[in-house]
Amino acid sequence: MSAKPKLLVVDDGDRYVELLHALLRDYDYATRCDLPGPCWDCPQRGGCELTHAHDAKETDEALARHADVDVVLLDVAFDLPEARLLPARVVPERHRQRLQGIEILAHLRRRRGDLPVVLMTSEEELAFEDPAEDLAVDEFVTLAGADAFDARALGLLVERILARTRETPEAGGYTWGASPAMARVRRDAGVLSRTSLPILLLGETGTGKSALAERVIHPATRRAGPFVAVDLAALPETLIASELFGTAKGAFSGATDRRGRFEEAHGGTLFLDEIGNLPPEAQRMLLLALQDGRITRLGESAPRAVDVKVIAATNANLEAKVADGSFRADLYARLNPAARLTLPPLRERLGDLPELMAGFVRKKLAAGADRALLADYMEATGLRGAPHAELVIGKPEGPAYGVRFVLSRQSYSELRAHEWPGNVREVELLLANAVVFALADAYGAAEHGRGQDGADTIPIPAKLVRELLGAAWHADAGGDGTPAGGFEVHRRAQLRDVARDLERQLFVRLYKQTKGDFDAMAERLLEGDDPGAGRKVRLRFNQLGLRVRDLDD
């Protein structure tokens, strides 16, 4: 991205681009020319038609040259020869010229659905907002007054869009769900993000720690610097210190003057994933950096000031590591464990599963090659509007907006009964495969002229779901637990506490597999024909601190 926000103007005339170049010079402009800007200082300015795009074809050319465009400013009416107009598909044919901008908007939505668009219009054209709203235009602006007023109005709209893109935590597509544990994480993350204190994120692998750091906490800090992430588990111990703090030439064989990740993140956020893997010397250096706001490159003696918001994450038991001496107690205290954020495993928030699944389906088909496949499918089946995907559980009702992927209630029940050792990351991967396979099958049928009826609804086959579950994620050893027959063994003060924890996990699994049938659970656990076996299992279930209401929710 350029230092300044970059705008692309799409208009068949020159009025808007002249207005912006004259009065809004705090932005860069995407052109179709190879000369350095700005246009208003260019000696070849007179008669130049490369300052902006005049039709859909030129819009594609400009975006191909400038992948870093932040906002498109699109006129509504186009007075162009018919050969340069897009066919009227979104608006009536008789309005083809007057509302060509709506057709170009639809064209953009199919290719760059994430790109903000401001629709520039005149007062008499405002009656046609409805078709533009259907295509998710970001803003309207009426440019029909004094030039200076029009330019200011347009500039303020652009700033609103840029601010929303930069600052809205939800912009990254983070799905919270409605569980009390996630509500607490959401509230505390909002408060801690705005402080200078480090944030410690705890939770099992796949619970969403890195996504929370990048998509929610970093934007909420309102820091202008970058988000820099380091996976400490992926680095050899001997390289961690140089990676974090940088090196001076000659510090060791082959060392050069190089910034470390702390310096790269200056003014922004540094995310240290798997902080429990930090070796002793790097722990000492990190402690000094957190205490003093300064780092020293390897091979240097003079410290360098850094202003960094530190977020550390781990699935390990840091308290246990402090107890056995492998993690410094003073560093653990400096990481602010009193205000830590703990992301719950998915098995403890199964009520959030539908919302998570729906969010992952929308995300999977919102950009890139998968969005293009969805657009091709809609084109092949004659579906109108911007490519959009929704997940429906059970029988779909009402009209569709875009394409609905339908999951049967039986398949959903099987997903609910799954243990999800990979947590939300596993859900995302499973749903990504399910919708892409289902969409590819539907597109293949459409190419052969079949499946046109009900094209806005694509069932996700139950067999496909079972196959994906059969090849499901296997929990790996990590953190403070290792898998034992699919269970996690957590170190406790007493062996009886370890046994109770494993027994609790077993009862939760059996409860889900039998759909809450205690007699069926007793058949799996106890020998003989005791008619009271189900009641005994229910009693032990309660003694373990389990509650039917919690698991059913």
Coordinates of C-alpha atoms in Angstrom, one line a residue:
M1 CA 0.0 0.0 0.0
S2 CA 1.3 3.5 -0.8
A3 CA 2.0 6.0 2.0
K4 CA -1.2 7.9 1.1
P5 CA -4.6 6.2 0.6
K6 CA -5.1 5.5 -3.1
L7 CA -8.3 6.4 -5.0
L8 CA -9.5 5.2 -8.4
V9 CA -12.0 7.5 -10.2
V10 CA -14.3 5.8 -12.7
D11 CA -16.2 8.4 -14.8
D12 CA -16.8 8.8 -18.6
G13 CA -16.0 12.6 -18.3
D14 CA -13.3 14.7 -16.6
R15 CA -15.3 16.8 -14.1
Y16 CA -14.8 14.6 -11.1
V17 CA -11.2 13.8 -11.6
E18 CA -10.4 17.5 -12.2
L19 CA -12.3 18.4 -9.0
L20 CA -10.4 15.9 -7.0
H21 CA -7.0 16.8 -8.4
A22 CA -7.6 20.5 -7.6
L23 CA -9.1 20.2 -4.1
L24 CA -8.2 16.8 -2.7
R25 CA -4.4 16.4 -3.0
D26 CA -3.9 14.3 0.2
Y27 CA -4.5 11.1 -1.7
D28 CA -2.7 9.2 -4.4
Y29 CA -4.7 8.4 -7.6
A30 CA -4.7 5.2 -9.6
T31 CA -4.0 6.0 -13.3
R32 CA -3.4 4.0 -16.5
C33 CA -0.1 5.7 -17.1
D34 CA 3.5 4.8 -16.3
L35 CA 4.7 8.3 -15.5
P36 CA 5.3 9.2 -11.8
G37 CA 2.6 11.4 -10.3
P38 CA 1.0 13.5 -9.2
C39 CA -1.1 14.2 -12.3
W40 CA -1.5 17.9 -11.4
D41 CA 2.3 18.4 -11.7
C42 CA 2.7 16.3 -14.9
P43 CA 3.9 18.3 -18.0
Q44 CA 1.8 16.1 -20.2
R45 CA -1.4 16.8 -18.3
G46 CA -3.2 18.7 -21.2
G47 CA -5.6 16.4 -23.0
C48 CA -4.4 13.3 -21.1
E49 CA -7.1 10.6 -20.8
L50 CA -5.0 8.2 -18.6
T51 CA -5.8 10.0 -15.3
H52 CA -8.8 7.7 -14.5
A53 CA -11.0 5.0 -16.0
H54 CA -13.8 5.8 -18.4
D55 CA -15.6 2.4 -18.6
A56 CA -15.5 -1.1 -17.2
K57 CA -12.6 -2.3 -19.4
E58 CA -10.4 0.7 -18.3
T59 CA -11.4 0.0 -14.7
D60 CA -10.0 -3.5 -14.9
E61 CA -6.8 -2.1 -16.5
A62 CA -6.4 0.4 -13.7
L63 CA -7.0 -2.2 -11.0
A64 CA -4.5 -4.6 -12.6
R65 CA -1.9 -1.8 -12.4
H66 CA -2.8 -0.8 -8.9
A67 CA -3.7 -3.7 -6.6
D68 CA -3.4 -1.3 -3.6
V69 CA -6.4 0.8 -4.5
D70 CA -8.2 1.7 -1.2
V71 CA -11.5 3.2 -2.5
V72 CA -13.2 3.4 -5.9
L73 CA -15.2 6.6 -6.7
L74 CA -17.7 5.6 -9.3
D75 CA -20.1 7.8 -11.3
V76 CA -23.6 6.6 -12.0
A77 CA -24.4 8.0 -15.5
F78 CA -22.2 7.2 -18.6
D79 CA -22.6 8.9 -22.0
L80 CA -20.6 6.4 -24.0
P81 CA -21.0 4.5 -27.3
E82 CA -23.0 1.3 -26.9
A83 CA -19.9 -0.8 -27.6
R84 CA -18.2 0.5 -24.4
L85 CA -21.2 -0.2 -22.2
L86 CA -21.7 -3.3 -20.1
P87 CA -25.0 -5.1 -20.9
A88 CA -27.9 -4.2 -18.7
R89 CA -28.4 -7.0 -16.1
V90 CA -28.9 -5.2 -12.8
V91 CA -31.1 -2.3 -14.1
P92 CA -33.7 -2.0 -16.8
E93 CA -32.4 -1.9 -20.4
R94 CA -33.9 1.5 -20.9
H95 CA -31.7 2.9 -18.1
R96 CA -28.5 1.3 -19.5
Q97 CA -26.6 4.5 -20.0
R98 CA -28.1 6.5 -17.2
L99 CA -27.3 3.8 -14.7
Q100 CA -24.2 2.3 -16.3
G101 CA -22.4 2.9 -13.0
I102 CA -24.7 0.3 -11.3
E103 CA -23.6 -2.3 -13.9
I104 CA -19.9 -1.4 -13.3
L105 CA -20.6 -1.8 -9.6
A106 CA -21.9 -5.3 -10.2
H107 CA -18.9 -6.0 -12.3
L108 CA -16.6 -4.8 -9.5
R109 CA -18.4 -6.9 -6.9
R110 CA -17.8 -10.0 -8.9
R111 CA -14.1 -9.4 -9.1
R112 CA -13.2 -7.4 -6.1
G113 CA -15.9 -7.9 -3.5
D114 CA -13.8 -6.5 -0.7
L115 CA -13.1 -3.2 -2.5
P116 CA -15.0 -0.1 -1.0
V117 CA -17.0 1.8 -3.6
V118 CA -18.5 5.3 -3.3
L119 CA -21.3 5.9 -5.8
M120 CA -21.3 9.5 -7.1
T121 CA -24.6 10.7 -8.3
S122 CA -26.9 13.7 -8.8
E123 CA -30.1 14.5 -7.0
E124 CA -32.4 13.2 -9.7
E125 CA -30.6 9.8 -9.7
L126 CA -31.1 9.1 -6.0
A127 CA -34.3 7.2 -6.7
F128 CA -32.1 4.4 -8.0
E129 CA -30.3 3.7 -4.7
D130 CA -32.2 0.4 -4.3
P131 CA -30.3 -1.6 -7.0
A132 CA -27.0 -0.2 -5.8
E133 CA -27.8 -1.2 -2.2
D134 CA -28.5 -4.7 -3.4
L135 CA -24.8 -4.7 -4.6
A136 CA -23.5 -3.5 -1.3
V137 CA -22.3 0.0 -2.3
D138 CA -20.4 1.5 0.6
E139 CA -21.6 5.1 0.3
F140 CA -23.6 7.5 -1.8
V141 CA -22.6 11.1 -2.4
T142 CA -24.6 13.7 -4.2
L143 CA -22.3 16.1 -6.2
A144 CA -24.5 18.9 -7.4
G145 CA -23.3 22.0 -5.6
A146 CA -20.2 24.2 -5.3
D147 CA -17.0 22.4 -6.2
A148 CA -15.3 23.1 -2.9
F149 CA -18.4 21.7 -1.0
D150 CA -18.6 18.7 -3.2
A151 CA -14.9 17.9 -2.7
R152 CA -15.2 18.2 1.0
A153 CA -18.2 15.9 1.2
L154 CA -16.5 13.3 -0.9
G155 CA -13.3 13.6 1.1
L156 CA -15.2 13.1 4.4
L157 CA -16.9 10.0 3.0
V158 CA -13.6 8.5 1.9
E159 CA -12.2 9.2 5.4
R160 CA -15.2 7.5 7.0
I161 CA -14.6 4.4 4.8
L162 CA -10.9 4.3 5.5
A163 CA -11.4 4.7 9.3
R164 CA -14.0 1.9 9.2
T165 CA -11.6 -0.4 7.4
R166 CA -8.7 0.4 9.7
E167 CA -10.5 0.6 13.1
T168 CA -13.4 -1.8 13.1
P169 CA -12.4 -5.0 14.9
E170 CA -15.1 -6.9 13.0
A171 CA -13.6 -5.9 9.7
G172 CA -11.2 -8.9 9.9
G173 CA -14.2 -11.3 10.0
Y174 CA -13.7 -12.5 13.6
T175 CA -16.7 -14.4 14.8
W176 CA -17.4 -14.2 18.5
G177 CA -20.5 -16.3 19.1
A178 CA -22.8 -15.8 22.1
S179 CA -21.2 -17.9 24.8
P180 CA -20.6 -16.1 28.1
A181 CA -16.9 -17.1 28.0
M182 CA -16.4 -15.4 24.6
A183 CA -18.5 -12.4 25.7
R184 CA -16.0 -11.9 28.6
V185 CA -13.0 -12.2 26.2
R186 CA -14.6 -9.6 23.9
R187 CA -15.2 -7.2 26.7
D188 CA -11.7 -7.6 28.2
A189 CA -10.0 -7.5 24.9
G190 CA -11.6 -4.1 24.1
V191 CA -10.3 -2.7 27.4
L192 CA -6.8 -4.2 27.4
S193 CA -6.2 -3.3 23.7
R194 CA -6.2 0.4 24.6
T195 CA -3.6 0.2 27.4
S196 CA 0.2 0.0 27.1
L197 CA 0.2 -3.3 29.0
P198 CA 1.2 -6.6 27.4
I199 CA -1.6 -9.1 26.7
L200 CA -1.3 -12.8 27.4
L201 CA -3.6 -15.1 25.3
L202 CA -4.2 -18.6 26.6
G203 CA -6.0 -21.5 25.0
E204 CA -5.7 -24.8 23.2
T205 CA -4.3 -25.0 19.7
G206 CA -6.9 -23.8 17.1
T207 CA -9.0 -21.7 19.5
G208 CA -8.3 -18.5 17.6
K209 CA -5.5 -16.7 19.5
S210 CA -3.6 -15.4 16.5
A211 CA -6.9 -14.3 14.8
L212 CA -7.9 -12.5 17.9
A213 CA -4.6 -10.7 18.1
E214 CA -4.5 -9.6 14.5
R215 CA -8.1 -9.0 13.6
V216 CA -9.4 -7.6 16.9
I217 CA -6.7 -6.4 19.4
H218 CA -4.3 -4.8 17.0
P219 CA -7.0 -2.7 15.2
A220 CA -8.5 -1.7 18.6
T221 CA -5.1 -0.4 19.8
R222 CA -5.4 2.4 17.1
R223 CA -1.6 2.2 16.7
A224 CA -0.4 3.4 13.3
G225 CA 2.4 0.8 13.1
P226 CA 2.3 -2.7 11.6
F227 CA 1.1 -6.0 13.1
V228 CA 4.2 -8.3 13.2
A229 CA 3.7 -12.0 14.1
V230 CA 6.4 -14.4 15.2
D231 CA 5.8 -18.1 15.7
L232 CA 8.5 -19.0 18.2
A233 CA 7.7 -22.8 17.8
A234 CA 8.8 -22.6 14.2
L235 CA 12.3 -21.1 15.0
P236 CA 15.4 -23.0 16.1
E237 CA 16.3 -21.9 19.7
T238 CA 19.7 -20.6 18.5
L239 CA 18.0 -18.1 16.1
I240 CA 15.2 -16.8 18.3
A241 CA 17.2 -14.0 20.0
S242 CA 18.5 -12.7 16.7
E243 CA 15.1 -12.9 15.1
L244 CA 13.5 -10.8 17.8
F245 CA 16.2 -8.3 18.6
G246 CA 18.2 -8.1 15.4
T247 CA 22.0 -8.3 14.8
A248 CA 25.0 -6.2 14.3
K249 CA 27.6 -7.0 11.6
G250 CA 30.1 -9.5 13.0
A251 CA 28.0 -10.5 16.0
F252 CA 28.6 -14.1 14.9
S253 CA 29.7 -15.8 11.7
G254 CA 27.7 -14.5 8.8
A255 CA 25.8 -11.9 10.8
T256 CA 24.9 -8.6 9.1
D257 CA 23.3 -5.4 10.3
R258 CA 19.6 -6.4 10.5
R259 CA 16.5 -5.2 12.3
G260 CA 14.7 -7.7 14.5
R261 CA 11.0 -8.1 14.8
F262 CA 10.8 -5.6 17.7
E263 CA 12.1 -2.8 15.5
E264 CA 9.9 -3.9 12.6
A265 CA 6.9 -3.6 14.9
H266 CA 7.9 -0.1 16.2
G267 CA 4.7 1.9 16.7
G268 CA 2.5 -1.2 16.2
T269 CA 1.9 -4.6 17.6
L270 CA 4.2 -7.6 18.1
F271 CA 2.5 -11.0 18.4
L272 CA 4.7 -13.7 20.0
D273 CA 3.0 -17.0 19.4
E274 CA 4.0 -20.0 21.6
I275 CA 5.8 -17.8 24.1
G276 CA 6.5 -21.0 26.2
N277 CA 9.2 -22.0 23.6
L278 CA 11.4 -18.9 24.5
P279 CA 14.9 -20.1 25.6
P280 CA 16.4 -18.6 28.8
E281 CA 18.6 -15.9 27.2
A282 CA 15.8 -14.6 25.0
Q283 CA 13.6 -14.6 28.1
R284 CA 16.1 -12.3 29.8
M285 CA 16.2 -10.0 26.8
L286 CA 12.4 -9.9 26.4
L287 CA 12.1 -9.0 30.1
L288 CA 14.4 -6.0 29.7
A289 CA 12.5 -4.9 26.5
L290 CA 9.2 -5.0 28.4
Q291 CA 10.6 -3.2 31.5
D292 CA 12.6 -0.5 29.7
G293 CA 11.0 -0.1 26.3
R294 CA 14.5 -0.7 24.7
I295 CA 16.2 -3.6 22.9
T296 CA 19.8 -4.3 22.1
R297 CA 20.8 -5.9 18.9
L298 CA 23.1 -8.9 19.2
G299 CA 26.7 -7.7 18.9
E300 CA 25.9 -4.1 20.0
S301 CA 26.1 -2.4 23.4
A302 CA 23.9 0.6 22.8
P303 CA 20.2 0.0 23.3
R304 CA 17.5 1.2 20.9
A305 CA 14.1 2.6 22.0
V306 CA 11.1 0.7 20.7
D307 CA 7.4 1.4 21.2
V308 CA 5.6 -1.9 20.8
K309 CA 2.3 -3.4 22.0
V310 CA 3.2 -6.9 22.9
I311 CA 0.7 -9.8 22.7
A312 CA 2.0 -13.2 23.8
A313 CA 0.1 -16.5 23.2
T314 CA 0.6 -20.0 24.3
N315 CA -1.2 -23.3 24.8
A316 CA 1.3 -24.3 27.4
N317 CA 0.9 -24.1 31.2
L318 CA 3.2 -21.2 32.0
E319 CA 2.6 -21.5 35.7
A320 CA 3.9 -25.1 35.6
K321 CA 6.9 -23.9 33.6
V322 CA 7.6 -21.2 36.2
A323 CA 7.4 -23.9 38.9
D324 CA 9.8 -26.3 37.1
G325 CA 12.2 -23.4 36.3
S326 CA 12.0 -23.4 32.6
F327 CA 10.2 -20.0 32.4
R328 CA 11.3 -16.9 34.4
A329 CA 8.9 -15.9 37.1
D330 CA 9.6 -12.2 36.6
L331 CA 8.9 -12.4 32.9
Y332 CA 5.7 -14.3 33.6
A333 CA 4.7 -11.5 35.9
R334 CA 5.6 -8.8 33.4
L335 CA 3.3 -10.5 30.8
N336 CA 0.4 -9.4 33.0
P337 CA -1.2 -12.8 33.8
A338 CA -3.7 -11.2 36.1
A339 CA -5.4 -9.7 33.0
R340 CA -4.9 -12.7 30.7
L341 CA -7.5 -13.7 28.1
T342 CA -8.4 -17.4 27.9
L343 CA -10.1 -18.6 24.8
P344 CA -12.3 -21.6 25.6
P345 CA -12.1 -24.8 23.6
L346 CA -15.0 -25.3 21.1
R347 CA -16.3 -28.3 23.1
E348 CA -17.2 -25.8 25.8
R349 CA -19.1 -23.5 23.5
L350 CA -20.9 -25.8 21.1
G351 CA -23.8 -23.3 21.1
D352 CA -21.6 -21.0 19.0
L353 CA -21.1 -23.7 16.3
P354 CA -23.9 -22.5 13.9
E355 CA -22.6 -18.9 13.9
L356 CA -19.0 -20.0 13.5
M357 CA -19.9 -22.3 10.6
A358 CA -21.9 -19.6 8.8
G359 CA -19.1 -17.1 9.2
F360 CA -16.5 -19.5 7.8
V361 CA -18.7 -20.2 4.8
R362 CA -19.1 -16.5 4.0
K363 CA -15.4 -15.9 4.5
K364 CA -14.3 -18.9 2.3
L365 CA -16.3 -17.6 -0.7
A366 CA -15.7 -13.9 -0.1
A367 CA -12.4 -13.5 -2.1
G368 CA -9.9 -15.1 -4.4
A369 CA -10.4 -18.2 -6.5
D370 CA -13.3 -19.5 -4.5
R371 CA -15.2 -16.2 -5.0
A372 CA -14.5 -16.4 -8.7
L373 CA -15.8 -20.0 -8.7
L374 CA -19.0 -18.8 -7.0
A375 CA -19.3 -16.0 -9.5
D376 CA -18.9 -18.4 -12.4
Y377 CA -21.5 -20.7 -11.0
M378 CA -24.0 -17.8 -10.6
E379 CA -23.2 -16.8 -14.2
A380 CA -23.8 -20.3 -15.5
T381 CA -27.1 -20.6 -13.7
G382 CA -28.4 -17.1 -14.5
L383 CA -28.4 -16.0 -10.8
R384 CA -28.2 -12.2 -10.5
G385 CA -26.5 -10.0 -7.9
A386 CA -23.1 -10.0 -6.3
P387 CA -21.5 -13.4 -5.4
H388 CA -22.7 -14.1 -1.8
A389 CA -22.8 -17.3 0.2
E390 CA -24.9 -18.3 3.2
L391 CA -25.1 -21.5 5.3
V392 CA -28.6 -22.9 6.2
I393 CA -29.1 -25.7 8.7
G394 CA -32.2 -27.7 7.9
K395 CA -34.9 -26.8 5.5
P396 CA -34.3 -23.4 3.8
E397 CA -37.1 -20.9 3.9
G398 CA -37.8 -17.7 2.0
P399 CA -35.9 -16.2 -0.9
A400 CA -32.2 -16.6 -1.2
Y401 CA -29.6 -13.8 -1.3
G402 CA -26.9 -15.2 -3.4
V403 CA -26.4 -19.0 -2.9
R404 CA -27.5 -21.0 0.1
F405 CA -25.4 -24.0 1.1
V406 CA -27.8 -26.4 3.0
L407 CA -26.6 -28.7 5.8
S408 CA -29.1 -31.3 6.9
R409 CA -30.0 -31.5 10.6
Q410 CA -28.6 -35.0 10.8
S411 CA -25.3 -33.8 9.5
Y412 CA -25.4 -30.9 12.0
S413 CA -26.1 -33.4 14.8
E414 CA -23.0 -35.4 13.7
L415 CA -20.9 -32.2 13.8
R416 CA -22.2 -31.4 17.3
A417 CA -21.2 -34.8 18.5
H418 CA -17.7 -34.4 17.2
E419 CA -14.9 -33.7 19.7
W420 CA -13.3 -30.9 17.7
P421 CA -9.7 -31.4 19.0
G422 CA -8.6 -28.7 16.5
N423 CA -11.2 -26.3 17.8
V424 CA -12.4 -23.4 15.5
R425 CA -9.5 -23.9 13.2
E426 CA -10.7 -27.5 12.5
V427 CA -14.3 -26.2 11.9
E428 CA -13.0 -23.7 9.4
L429 CA -11.0 -26.3 7.4
L430 CA -13.9 -28.8 7.4
L431 CA -16.5 -26.2 6.2
A432 CA -14.0 -24.9 3.6
N433 CA -13.7 -28.3 2.1
A434 CA -17.4 -29.1 2.3
V435 CA -18.6 -25.9 0.5
V436 CA -15.9 -26.0 -2.2
F437 CA -16.6 -29.6 -3.0
A438 CA -20.4 -29.0 -3.1
L439 CA -20.0 -25.9 -5.2
A440 CA -17.6 -27.6 -7.6
D441 CA -20.1 -30.5 -8.1
A442 CA -23.0 -28.0 -8.7
Y443 CA -20.9 -26.0 -11.2
G444 CA -20.0 -29.2 -13.1
A445 CA -23.7 -30.0 -13.4
A446 CA -24.5 -26.4 -14.5
E447 CA -21.8 -26.6 -17.2
H448 CA -23.7 -29.6 -18.7
G449 CA -27.0 -27.8 -18.6
R450 CA -28.3 -29.6 -15.5
G451 CA -29.3 -28.4 -12.1
Q452 CA -30.8 -25.1 -13.2
D453 CA -33.9 -25.5 -11.1
G454 CA -33.3 -24.3 -7.5
A455 CA -29.8 -23.2 -8.5
D456 CA -29.7 -20.8 -5.5
T457 CA -29.6 -23.7 -3.1
I458 CA -26.8 -26.2 -3.0
P459 CA -27.1 -29.2 -0.5
I460 CA -23.9 -30.3 1.3
P461 CA -24.1 -34.1 1.0
A462 CA -24.3 -36.0 4.2
K463 CA -21.8 -38.6 2.9
L464 CA -19.3 -35.8 2.3
V465 CA -19.7 -34.5 5.8
R466 CA -19.1 -38.0 7.2
E467 CA -16.0 -38.5 5.0
L468 CA -14.6 -35.2 6.2
L469 CA -15.2 -36.1 9.8
G470 CA -13.6 -39.5 9.2
A471 CA -10.5 -37.8 8.1
A472 CA -10.8 -35.3 10.9
W473 CA -8.1 -33.5 12.8
H474 CA -6.1 -35.5 15.3
A475 CA -5.0 -33.7 18.5
D476 CA -1.3 -33.4 18.7
A477 CA 0.8 -33.4 21.8
G478 CA 1.3 -29.9 23.0
G479 CA 0.8 -27.5 25.8
D480 CA 0.4 -29.1 29.2
G481 CA -1.5 -32.1 27.8
T482 CA -0.8 -35.1 25.5
P483 CA -3.4 -37.2 23.9
A484 CA -4.4 -40.5 25.4
G485 CA -7.0 -42.2 23.3
G486 CA -8.2 -38.8 22.1
F487 CA -8.2 -37.4 25.7
E488 CA -5.9 -34.8 27.1
V489 CA -3.8 -35.6 30.2
H490 CA -3.3 -32.4 32.3
R491 CA -0.8 -32.4 35.1
R492 CA -2.5 -32.0 38.5
A493 CA -1.3 -31.8 42.1
Q494 CA -2.7 -35.3 42.9
L495 CA -3.2 -38.4 40.8
R496 CA -6.8 -38.6 41.8
D497 CA -7.4 -35.2 40.1
V498 CA -5.8 -36.5 36.9
A499 CA -8.1 -39.5 37.0
R500 CA -11.2 -37.3 37.7
D501 CA -10.3 -35.0 34.8
L502 CA -10.0 -38.0 32.4
E503 CA -13.3 -39.5 33.7
R504 CA -15.0 -36.1 33.1
Q505 CA -13.8 -36.0 29.5
L506 CA -15.1 -39.6 29.0
F507 CA -18.5 -38.8 30.3
V508 CA -18.8 -35.6 28.1
R509 CA -17.9 -37.7 25.0
L510 CA -20.3 -40.5 25.8
Y511 CA -23.1 -38.0 26.6
K512 CA -22.7 -36.4 23.1
Q513 CA -22.4 -39.7 21.3
T514 CA -25.5 -41.1 22.9
K515 CA -27.4 -37.8 22.6
G516 CA -27.9 -37.6 26.4
D517 CA -29.2 -41.2 26.9
F518 CA -27.8 -42.3 30.3
D519 CA -29.1 -45.8 29.9
A520 CA -27.1 -46.1 26.6
M521 CA -24.0 -44.6 28.4
A522 CA -24.4 -47.3 31.2
E523 CA -24.5 -50.1 28.5
R524 CA -21.0 -48.9 27.3
L525 CA -19.6 -48.5 30.8
L526 CA -21.1 -51.2 33.0
E527 CA -21.5 -55.0 32.8
G528 CA -24.7 -56.9 33.6
D529 CA -28.4 -56.0 33.5
D530 CA -28.7 -53.7 36.4
P531 CA -32.0 -51.8 35.8
G532 CA -30.7 -48.9 37.9
A533 CA -27.4 -48.6 35.9
G534 CA -28.6 -45.4 34.1
R535 CA -29.4 -43.7 37.4
K536 CA -25.9 -44.6 38.7
V537 CA -24.3 -43.1 35.6
R538 CA -26.5 -40.0 36.0
L539 CA -25.4 -39.7 39.7
R540 CA -21.7 -40.0 38.8
F541 CA -22.3 -37.5 35.9
N542 CA -23.5 -34.9 38.5
Q543 CA -20.7 -35.7 40.9
L544 CA -18.2 -34.9 38.2
G545 CA -19.6 -31.4 38.1
L546 CA -21.3 -31.9 34.7
R547 CA -24.7 -30.4 33.9
V548 CA -27.1 -31.5 31.2
R549 CA -28.2 -27.9 30.5
D550 CA -24.6 -26.9 29.8
L551 CA -23.9 -29.7 27.4
D552 CA -27.2 -29.4 25.6
D553 CA -26.6 -25.6 25.1

